[in-house]
Short mmCIF file of C-alpha atoms in Angstrom, two decimals:
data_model
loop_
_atom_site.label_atom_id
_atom_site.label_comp_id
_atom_site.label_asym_id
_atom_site.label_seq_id
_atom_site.Cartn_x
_atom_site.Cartn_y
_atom_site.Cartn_z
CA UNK A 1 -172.36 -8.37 -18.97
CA UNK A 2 -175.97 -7.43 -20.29
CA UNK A 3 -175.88 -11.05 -21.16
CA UNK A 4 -177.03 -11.97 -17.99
CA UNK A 5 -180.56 -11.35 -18.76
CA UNK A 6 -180.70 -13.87 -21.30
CA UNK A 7 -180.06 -16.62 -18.59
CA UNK A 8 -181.64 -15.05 -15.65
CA UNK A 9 -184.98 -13.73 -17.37
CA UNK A 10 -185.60 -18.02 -18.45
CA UNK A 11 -185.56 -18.47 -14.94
CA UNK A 12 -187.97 -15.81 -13.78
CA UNK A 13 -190.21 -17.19 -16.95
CA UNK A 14 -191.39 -19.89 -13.68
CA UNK A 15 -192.26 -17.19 -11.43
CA UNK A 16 -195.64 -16.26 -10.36
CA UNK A 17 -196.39 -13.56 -8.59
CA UNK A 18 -200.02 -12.29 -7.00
CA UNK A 19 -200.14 -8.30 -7.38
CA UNK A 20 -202.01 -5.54 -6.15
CA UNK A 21 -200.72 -2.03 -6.17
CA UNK A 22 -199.57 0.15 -3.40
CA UNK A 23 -201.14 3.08 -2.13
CA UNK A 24 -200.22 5.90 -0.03
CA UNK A 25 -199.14 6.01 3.12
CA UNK A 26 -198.82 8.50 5.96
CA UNK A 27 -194.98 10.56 5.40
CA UNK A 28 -192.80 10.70 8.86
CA UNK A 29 -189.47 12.51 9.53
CA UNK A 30 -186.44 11.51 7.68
CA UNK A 31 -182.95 10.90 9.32
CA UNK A 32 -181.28 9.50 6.49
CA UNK A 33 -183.30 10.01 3.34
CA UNK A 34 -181.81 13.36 1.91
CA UNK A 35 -183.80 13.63 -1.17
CA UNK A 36 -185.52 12.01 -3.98
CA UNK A 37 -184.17 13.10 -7.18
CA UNK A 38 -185.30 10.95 -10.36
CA UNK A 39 -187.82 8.59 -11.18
CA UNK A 40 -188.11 6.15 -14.06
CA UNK A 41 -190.94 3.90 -14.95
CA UNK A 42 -190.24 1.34 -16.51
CA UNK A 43 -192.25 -1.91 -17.76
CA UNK A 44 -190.67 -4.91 -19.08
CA UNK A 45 -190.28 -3.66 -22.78
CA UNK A 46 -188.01 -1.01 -21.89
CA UNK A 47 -186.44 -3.20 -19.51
CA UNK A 48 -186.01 -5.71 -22.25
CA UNK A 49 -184.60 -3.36 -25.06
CA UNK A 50 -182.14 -1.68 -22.66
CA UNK A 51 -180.54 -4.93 -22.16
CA UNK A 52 -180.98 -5.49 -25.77
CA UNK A 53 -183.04 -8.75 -24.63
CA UNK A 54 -185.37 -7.98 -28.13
CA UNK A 55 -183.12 -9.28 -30.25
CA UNK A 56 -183.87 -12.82 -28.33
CA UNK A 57 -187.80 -14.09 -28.87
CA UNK A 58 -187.02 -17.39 -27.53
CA UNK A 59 -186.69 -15.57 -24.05
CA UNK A 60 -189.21 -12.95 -24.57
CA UNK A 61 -191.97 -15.50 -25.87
CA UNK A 62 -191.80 -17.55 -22.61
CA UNK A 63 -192.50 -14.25 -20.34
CA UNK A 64 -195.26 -12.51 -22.31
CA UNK A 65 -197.52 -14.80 -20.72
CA UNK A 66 -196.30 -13.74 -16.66
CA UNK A 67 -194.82 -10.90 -16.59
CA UNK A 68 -195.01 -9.07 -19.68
CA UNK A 69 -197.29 -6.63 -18.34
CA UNK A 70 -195.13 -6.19 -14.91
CA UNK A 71 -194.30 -2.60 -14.15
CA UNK A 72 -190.96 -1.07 -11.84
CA UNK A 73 -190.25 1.90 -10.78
CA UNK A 74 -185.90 3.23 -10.06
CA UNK A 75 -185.93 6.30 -7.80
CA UNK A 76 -182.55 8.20 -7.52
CA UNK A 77 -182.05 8.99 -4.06
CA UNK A 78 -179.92 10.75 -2.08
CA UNK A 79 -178.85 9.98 1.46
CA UNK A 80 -176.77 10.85 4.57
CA UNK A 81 -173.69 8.93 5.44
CA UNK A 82 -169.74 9.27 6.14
CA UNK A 83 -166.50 9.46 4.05
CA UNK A 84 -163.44 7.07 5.52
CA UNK A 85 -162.02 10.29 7.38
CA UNK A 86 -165.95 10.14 9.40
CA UNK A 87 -166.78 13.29 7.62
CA UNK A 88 -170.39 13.77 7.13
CA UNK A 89 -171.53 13.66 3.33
CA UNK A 90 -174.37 13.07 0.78
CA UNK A 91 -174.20 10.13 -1.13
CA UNK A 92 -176.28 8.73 -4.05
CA UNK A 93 -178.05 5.18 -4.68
CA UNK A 94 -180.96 4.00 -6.48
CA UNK A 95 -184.23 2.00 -5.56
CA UNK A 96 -185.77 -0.66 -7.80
CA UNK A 97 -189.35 -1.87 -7.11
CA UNK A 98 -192.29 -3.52 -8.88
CA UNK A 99 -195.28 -0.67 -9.20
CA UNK A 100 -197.79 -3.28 -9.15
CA UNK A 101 -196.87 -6.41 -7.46
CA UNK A 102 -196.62 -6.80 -3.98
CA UNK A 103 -192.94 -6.37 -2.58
CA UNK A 104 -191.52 -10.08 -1.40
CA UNK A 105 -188.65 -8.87 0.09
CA UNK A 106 -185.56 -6.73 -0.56
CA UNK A 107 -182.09 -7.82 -2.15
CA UNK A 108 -179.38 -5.35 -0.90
CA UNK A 109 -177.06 -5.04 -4.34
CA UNK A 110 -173.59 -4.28 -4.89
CA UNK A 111 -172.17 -2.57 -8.14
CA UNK A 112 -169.16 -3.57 -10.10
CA UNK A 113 -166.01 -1.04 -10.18
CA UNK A 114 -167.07 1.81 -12.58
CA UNK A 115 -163.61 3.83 -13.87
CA UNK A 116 -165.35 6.99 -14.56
CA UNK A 117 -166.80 9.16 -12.20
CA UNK A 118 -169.23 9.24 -14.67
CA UNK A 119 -170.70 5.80 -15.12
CA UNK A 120 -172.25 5.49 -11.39
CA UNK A 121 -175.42 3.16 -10.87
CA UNK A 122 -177.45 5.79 -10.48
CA UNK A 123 -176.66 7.66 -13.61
CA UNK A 124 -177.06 4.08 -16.02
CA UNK A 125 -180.69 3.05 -14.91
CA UNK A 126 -181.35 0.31 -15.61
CA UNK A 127 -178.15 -1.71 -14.24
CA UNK A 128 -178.11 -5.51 -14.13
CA UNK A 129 -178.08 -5.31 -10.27
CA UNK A 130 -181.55 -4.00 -10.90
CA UNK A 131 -182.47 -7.61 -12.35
CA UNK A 132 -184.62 -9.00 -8.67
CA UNK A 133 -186.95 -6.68 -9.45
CA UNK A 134 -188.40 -9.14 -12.18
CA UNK A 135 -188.91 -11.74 -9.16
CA UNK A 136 -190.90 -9.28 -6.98
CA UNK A 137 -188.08 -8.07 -5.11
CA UNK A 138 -187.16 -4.33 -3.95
CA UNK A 139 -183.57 -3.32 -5.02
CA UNK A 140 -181.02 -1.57 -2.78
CA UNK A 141 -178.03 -0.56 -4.74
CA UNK A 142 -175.62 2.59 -3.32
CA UNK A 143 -173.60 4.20 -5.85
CA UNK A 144 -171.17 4.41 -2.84
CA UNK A 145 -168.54 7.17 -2.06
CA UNK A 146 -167.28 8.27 -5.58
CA UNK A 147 -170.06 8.45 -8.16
CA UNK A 148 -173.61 10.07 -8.42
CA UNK A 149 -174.73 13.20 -9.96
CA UNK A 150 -176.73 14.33 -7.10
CA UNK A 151 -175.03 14.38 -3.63
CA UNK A 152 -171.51 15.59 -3.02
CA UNK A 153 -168.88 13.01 -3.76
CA UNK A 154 -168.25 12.19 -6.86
CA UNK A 155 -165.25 14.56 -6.93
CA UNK A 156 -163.71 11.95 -4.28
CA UNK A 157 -162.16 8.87 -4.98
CA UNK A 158 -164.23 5.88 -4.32
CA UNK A 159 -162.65 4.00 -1.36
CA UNK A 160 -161.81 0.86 -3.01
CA UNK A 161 -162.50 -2.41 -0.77
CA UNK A 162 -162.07 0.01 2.35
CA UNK A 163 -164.05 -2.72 4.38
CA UNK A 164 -166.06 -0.72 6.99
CA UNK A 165 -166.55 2.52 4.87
CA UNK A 166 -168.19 0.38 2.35
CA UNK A 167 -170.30 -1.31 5.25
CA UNK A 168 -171.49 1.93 7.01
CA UNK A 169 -172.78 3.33 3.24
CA UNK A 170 -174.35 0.21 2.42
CA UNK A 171 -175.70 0.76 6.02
CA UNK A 172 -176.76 4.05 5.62
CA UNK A 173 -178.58 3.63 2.50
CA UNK A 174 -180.72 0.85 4.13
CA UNK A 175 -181.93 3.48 6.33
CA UNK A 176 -182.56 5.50 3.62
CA UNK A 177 -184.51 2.99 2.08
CA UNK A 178 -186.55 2.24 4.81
CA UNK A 179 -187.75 5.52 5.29
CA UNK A 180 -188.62 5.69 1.34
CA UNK A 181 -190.42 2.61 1.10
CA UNK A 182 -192.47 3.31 4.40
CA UNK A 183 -194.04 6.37 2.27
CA UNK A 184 -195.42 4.30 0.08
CA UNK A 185 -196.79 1.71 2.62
CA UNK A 186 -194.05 -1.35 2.63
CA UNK A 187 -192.25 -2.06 5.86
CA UNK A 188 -188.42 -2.98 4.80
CA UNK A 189 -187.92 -6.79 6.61
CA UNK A 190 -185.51 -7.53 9.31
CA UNK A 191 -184.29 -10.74 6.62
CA UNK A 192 -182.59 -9.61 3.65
CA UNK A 193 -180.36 -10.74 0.95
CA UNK A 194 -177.07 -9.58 -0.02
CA UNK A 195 -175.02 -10.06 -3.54
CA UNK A 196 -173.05 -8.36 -6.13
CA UNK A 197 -170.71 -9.34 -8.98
CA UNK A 198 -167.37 -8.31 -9.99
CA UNK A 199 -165.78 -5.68 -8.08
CA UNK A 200 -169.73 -6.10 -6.41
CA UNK A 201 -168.48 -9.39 -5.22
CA UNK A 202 -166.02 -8.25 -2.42
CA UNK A 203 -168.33 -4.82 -1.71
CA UNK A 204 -171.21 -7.63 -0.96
CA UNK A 205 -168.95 -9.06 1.31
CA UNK A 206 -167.62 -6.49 2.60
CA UNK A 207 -171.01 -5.38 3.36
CA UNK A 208 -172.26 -8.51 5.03
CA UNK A 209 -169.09 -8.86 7.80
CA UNK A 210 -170.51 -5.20 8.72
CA UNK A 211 -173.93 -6.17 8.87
CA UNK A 212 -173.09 -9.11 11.30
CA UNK A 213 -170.61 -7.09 13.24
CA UNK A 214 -172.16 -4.18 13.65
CA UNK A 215 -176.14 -4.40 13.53
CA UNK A 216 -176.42 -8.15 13.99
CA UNK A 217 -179.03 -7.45 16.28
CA UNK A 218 -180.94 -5.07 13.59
CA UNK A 219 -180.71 -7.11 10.75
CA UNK A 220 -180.47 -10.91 9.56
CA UNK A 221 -178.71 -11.58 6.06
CA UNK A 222 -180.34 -14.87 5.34
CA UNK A 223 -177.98 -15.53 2.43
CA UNK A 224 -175.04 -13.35 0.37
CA UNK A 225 -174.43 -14.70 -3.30
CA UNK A 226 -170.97 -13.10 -5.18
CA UNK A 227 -169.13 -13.64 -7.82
CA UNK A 228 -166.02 -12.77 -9.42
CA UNK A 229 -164.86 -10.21 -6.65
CA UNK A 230 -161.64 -9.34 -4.94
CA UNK A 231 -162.97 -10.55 -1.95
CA UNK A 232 -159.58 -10.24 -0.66
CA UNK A 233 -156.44 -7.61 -2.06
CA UNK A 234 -153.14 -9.63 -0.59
CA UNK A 235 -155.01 -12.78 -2.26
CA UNK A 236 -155.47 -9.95 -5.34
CA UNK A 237 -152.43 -9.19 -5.14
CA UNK A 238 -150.84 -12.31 -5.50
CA UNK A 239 -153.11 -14.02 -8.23
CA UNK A 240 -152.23 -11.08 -10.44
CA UNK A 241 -148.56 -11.20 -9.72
CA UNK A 242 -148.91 -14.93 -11.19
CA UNK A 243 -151.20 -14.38 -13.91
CA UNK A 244 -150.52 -10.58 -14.79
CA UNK A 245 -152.57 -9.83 -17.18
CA UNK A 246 -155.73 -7.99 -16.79
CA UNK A 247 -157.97 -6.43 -19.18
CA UNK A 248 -159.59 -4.25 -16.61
CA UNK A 249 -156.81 -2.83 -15.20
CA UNK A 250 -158.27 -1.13 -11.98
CA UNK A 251 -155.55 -2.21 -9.58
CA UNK A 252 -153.82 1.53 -9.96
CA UNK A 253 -156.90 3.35 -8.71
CA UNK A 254 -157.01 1.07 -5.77
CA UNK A 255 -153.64 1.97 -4.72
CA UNK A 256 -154.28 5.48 -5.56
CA UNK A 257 -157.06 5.65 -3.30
CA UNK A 258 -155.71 4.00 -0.50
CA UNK A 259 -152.50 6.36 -0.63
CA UNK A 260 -155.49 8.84 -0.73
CA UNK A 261 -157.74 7.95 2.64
CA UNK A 262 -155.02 6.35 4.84
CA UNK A 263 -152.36 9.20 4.04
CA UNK A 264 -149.64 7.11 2.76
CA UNK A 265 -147.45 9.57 0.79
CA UNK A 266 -146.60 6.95 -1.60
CA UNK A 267 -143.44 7.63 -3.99
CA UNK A 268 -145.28 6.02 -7.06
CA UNK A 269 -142.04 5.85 -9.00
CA UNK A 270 -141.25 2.55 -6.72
CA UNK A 271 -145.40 1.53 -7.51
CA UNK A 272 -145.80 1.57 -10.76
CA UNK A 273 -143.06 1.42 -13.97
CA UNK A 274 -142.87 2.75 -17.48
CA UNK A 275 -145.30 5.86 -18.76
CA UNK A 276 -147.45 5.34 -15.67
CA UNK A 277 -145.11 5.86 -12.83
CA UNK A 278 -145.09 9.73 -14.72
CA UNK A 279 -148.37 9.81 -15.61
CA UNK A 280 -150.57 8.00 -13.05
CA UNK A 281 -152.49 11.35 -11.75
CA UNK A 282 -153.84 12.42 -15.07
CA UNK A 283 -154.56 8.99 -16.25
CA UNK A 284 -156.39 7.94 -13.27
CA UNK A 285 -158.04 10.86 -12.68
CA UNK A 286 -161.24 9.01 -12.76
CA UNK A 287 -162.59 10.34 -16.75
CA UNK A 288 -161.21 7.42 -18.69
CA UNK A 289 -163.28 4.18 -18.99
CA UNK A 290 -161.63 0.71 -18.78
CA UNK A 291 -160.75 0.50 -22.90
CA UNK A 292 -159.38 3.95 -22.86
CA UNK A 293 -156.70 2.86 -20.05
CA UNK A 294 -155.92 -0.27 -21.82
CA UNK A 295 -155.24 1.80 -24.94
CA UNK A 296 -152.33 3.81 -22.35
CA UNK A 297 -150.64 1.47 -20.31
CA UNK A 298 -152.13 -2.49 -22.31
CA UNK A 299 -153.43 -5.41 -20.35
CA UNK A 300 -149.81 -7.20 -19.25
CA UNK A 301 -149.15 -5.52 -15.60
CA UNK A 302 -145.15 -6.45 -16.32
CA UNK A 303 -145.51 -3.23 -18.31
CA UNK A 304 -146.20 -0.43 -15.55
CA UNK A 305 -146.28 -2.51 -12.26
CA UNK A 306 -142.88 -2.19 -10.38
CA UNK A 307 -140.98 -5.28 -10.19
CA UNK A 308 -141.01 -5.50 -6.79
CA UNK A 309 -145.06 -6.35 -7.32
CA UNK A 310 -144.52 -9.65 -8.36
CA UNK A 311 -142.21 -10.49 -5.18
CA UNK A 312 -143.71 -12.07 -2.18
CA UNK A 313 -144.96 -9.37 0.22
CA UNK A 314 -142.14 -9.56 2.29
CA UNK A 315 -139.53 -9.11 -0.74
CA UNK A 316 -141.38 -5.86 -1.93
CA UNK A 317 -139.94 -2.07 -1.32
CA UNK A 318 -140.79 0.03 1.55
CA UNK A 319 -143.41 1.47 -0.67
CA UNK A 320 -145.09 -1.56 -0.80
CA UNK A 321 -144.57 -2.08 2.67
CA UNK A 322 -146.81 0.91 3.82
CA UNK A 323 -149.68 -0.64 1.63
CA UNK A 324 -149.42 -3.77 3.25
CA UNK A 325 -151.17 -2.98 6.73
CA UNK A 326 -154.02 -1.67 4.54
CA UNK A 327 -154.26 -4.56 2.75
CA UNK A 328 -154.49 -6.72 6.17
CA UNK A 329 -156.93 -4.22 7.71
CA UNK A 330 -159.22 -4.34 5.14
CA UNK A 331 -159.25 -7.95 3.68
CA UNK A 332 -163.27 -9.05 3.79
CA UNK A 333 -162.07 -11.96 4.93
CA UNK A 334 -159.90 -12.90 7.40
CA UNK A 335 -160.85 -12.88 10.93
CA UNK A 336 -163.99 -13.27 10.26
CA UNK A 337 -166.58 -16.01 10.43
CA UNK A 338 -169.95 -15.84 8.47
CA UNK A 339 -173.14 -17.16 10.02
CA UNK A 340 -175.11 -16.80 6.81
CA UNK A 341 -174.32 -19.10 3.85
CA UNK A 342 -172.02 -17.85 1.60
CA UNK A 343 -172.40 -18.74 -2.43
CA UNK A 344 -169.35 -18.09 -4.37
CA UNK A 345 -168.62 -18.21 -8.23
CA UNK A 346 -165.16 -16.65 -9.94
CA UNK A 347 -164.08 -17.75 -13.28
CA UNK A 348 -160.75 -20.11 -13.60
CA UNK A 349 -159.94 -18.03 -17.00
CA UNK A 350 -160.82 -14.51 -15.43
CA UNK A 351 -158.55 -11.65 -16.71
CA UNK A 352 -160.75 -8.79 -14.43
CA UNK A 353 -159.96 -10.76 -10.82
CA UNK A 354 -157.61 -13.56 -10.31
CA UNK A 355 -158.85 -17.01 -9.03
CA UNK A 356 -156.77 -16.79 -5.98
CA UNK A 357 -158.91 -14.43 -4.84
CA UNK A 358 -162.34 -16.44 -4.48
CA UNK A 359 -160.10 -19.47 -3.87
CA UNK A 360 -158.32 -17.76 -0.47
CA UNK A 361 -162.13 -16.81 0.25
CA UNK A 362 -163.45 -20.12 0.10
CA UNK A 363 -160.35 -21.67 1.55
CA UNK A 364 -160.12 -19.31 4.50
CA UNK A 365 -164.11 -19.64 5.49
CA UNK A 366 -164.06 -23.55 4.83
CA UNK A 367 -161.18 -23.52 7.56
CA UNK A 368 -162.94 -21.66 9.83
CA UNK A 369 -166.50 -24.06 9.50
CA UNK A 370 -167.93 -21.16 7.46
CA UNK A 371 -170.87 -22.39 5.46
CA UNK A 372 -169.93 -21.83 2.02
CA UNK A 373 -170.15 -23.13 -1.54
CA UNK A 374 -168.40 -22.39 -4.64
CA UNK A 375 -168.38 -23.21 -7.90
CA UNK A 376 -165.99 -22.10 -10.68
CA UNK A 377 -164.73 -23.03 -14.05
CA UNK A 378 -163.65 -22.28 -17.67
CA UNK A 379 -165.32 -18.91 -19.04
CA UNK A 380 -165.09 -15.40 -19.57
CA UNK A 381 -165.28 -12.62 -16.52
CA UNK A 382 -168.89 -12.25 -17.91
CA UNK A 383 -170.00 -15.71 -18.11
CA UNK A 384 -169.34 -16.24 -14.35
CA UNK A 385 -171.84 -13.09 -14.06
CA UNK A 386 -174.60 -15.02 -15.96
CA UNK A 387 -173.55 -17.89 -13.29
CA UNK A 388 -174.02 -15.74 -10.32
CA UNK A 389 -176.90 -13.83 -11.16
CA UNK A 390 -178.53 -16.77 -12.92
CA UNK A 391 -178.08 -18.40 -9.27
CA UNK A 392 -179.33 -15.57 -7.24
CA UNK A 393 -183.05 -15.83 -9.53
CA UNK A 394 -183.15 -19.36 -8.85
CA UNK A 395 -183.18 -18.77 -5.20
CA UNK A 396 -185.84 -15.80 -5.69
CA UNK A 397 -188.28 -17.83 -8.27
CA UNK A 398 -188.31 -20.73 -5.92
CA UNK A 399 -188.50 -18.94 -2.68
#
């Protein structure tokens, strides 16, 4: 994935931006900021080595000249919010900036699917969702419910594509946000921007349907670029029961942590098949990366997905049948009409996130005279991510 930079740093290589550094500004009461915990500066050598851009001149050489000397700053927040039971908590996020440019807006982020606990945003600075800040930009980007070393979930499961839980942290950490970057002088604009890749891809979404239905009056998403998300799990559902193999194989821990929040009592001996039905709590117990799960249960879901899986929805046990409300309640989707353009981009080869699921998307918002474009085609999970990001830059550089 850290190939992105090589395509989306050529891009920024057009960009110029006038700077002047911030100053000061007058502190005020916080309602949502909790604490800052961490700050990194970083310029664009570190930048450029953690994403192992060095070993590439022929990108490097064309920014020297513009933004070579460009400086960022990530602060490690923490930040007040709710769990899906509506329980108060603390949850963690990070802020990217430029130190000594002028901010030119904010692009509200959303991170892929991390297995560990471990592995949050916040705890891997910097992520490629941090990559706007080359164009100017301030980053949002909220660990979410789940991961971070300094609040107090990450000994919770991360509610996976619950729709409005996602939205109200996402929320939240605007808020947050707002009240950081007022400190140092910068007013957070009404406008903003909203993408993510990967798993980032349906959280972006997810995120935007709240914005508009919630605080439509509070904020105005001008645009939301994705990629490569499950933007939708019956349409997740089904591509993978087609195509079943997947070399991420995260689908488990979504199940297991919507048995978990919605109180399903599943019997995960009619779920899953093979080692896993016996072994799914101590596997999935959120300490094992994506390789290390592959290495237990392989990448072909015939292997420890029940048969009934691969049956249309209504052909599946009664186990399956007490997901399948979730799955309706919580699809990013239906029932929904954007008013902000949406730019979509999933891989026809992907083996993270099946097609069907950006094709339902696209078909589904088309139908409902949704403004909406898509492009896919032949390529890895990862080359889609250059795609999207590379995308997202354009729009920055030029705007």
């Amino acid at each position: 994935m850290k190939t992105i930079l090589k395509t989306a740093t050529c891009i920024i290589a057009t960009l110029l931006v006038s700077c002047q550094p911030f100053h000061d500004a007058p502190q005020g009461p916080d309602q949502y900021l909790a604490g800052v915990h961490k700050t990194i500066d970083l310029n664009l050598d570190e930048l450029f080595s953690s994403f192992g851009v060095g070993d590439y001149p022929e990108i490097t050489s064309k920014l020297e000249y513009i933004i070579s000397s460009r400086n960022f700053r990530a602060s490690v927040v923490t930040y007040h919010t709710t769990d899906p039971f509506g329980n108060a908590v603390v949850a963690d996020g990070t802020l990217y900036y430029p130190l000594d440019c002028e901010i030119r807006g904010v692009v509200e982020m959303s991170g892929i699917a991390h297995m560990n606990k471990d592995d949050g945003n916040s705890e891997d600075i910097p992520v490629l969702e941090a990559l706007p800040v080359l164009a100017g930009y301030a980053v949002i980007l909220p660990d979410m419910i789940g991961y971070g070393k300094f609040g107090n979930t990450k000994q919770m499961p991360h509610p996976f594509m619950i729709r409005n839980n996602l939205g109200k942290v996402a929320w939240d950490m605007r808020l947050a946000a707002t009240e950081y970057f007022r400190k140092i002088g910068y007013n957070i604009p009404r406008s903003t921007i909203i993408a993510g890749y990967s798993y980032g891809g349906g959280v972006g979404l997810a995120v935007a349907r709240y914005y508009q239905e919630n605080h439509r009056n509070e904020v105005y998403v001008k645009r939301v670029v994705i990629g490569g998300g499950a933007c939708d799990l019956n349409a997740t559902f089904r591509g993978f029961a087609e195509n079943p193999i997947c070399t991420y194989p995260l689908l488990p821990g979504i199940i297991m942590s919507l048995d978990y929040y919605y109180n399903l009592d599943l019997d995960y001996h009619q779920i899953f098949q093979g080692p896993l039905a016996d072994n799914y709590a101590t596997w999935y117990d959120r300490t094992r990366n994506a390789s290390g799960l592959v290495s237990l249960i392989g990448e072909d879901m015939r292997n420890y997905m029940h048969p009934d899986f691969f049956k249309p929805a209504e052909e599946r046990n009664a186990e399956f049948g007490k997901l399948q409300p979730i799955l309706n309640l919580n699809s990013a989707v239906d029932g929904w009409v954007p008013y902000m353009p949406i730019y979509l981009y999933h891989s026809t080869e992907d083996l993270y996130v099946p097609l069907e699921a950006a094709n339902y998307a696209y078909r589904e918002f088309k139908k409902a005279g949704a403004y909406i474009q898509y492009k896919s085609g032949p390529g890895t999970h990862a080359d889609w991510g250059v795609e999207t990001f590379a995308a997202l830059l354009l729009h920055l550089a030029i705007k």
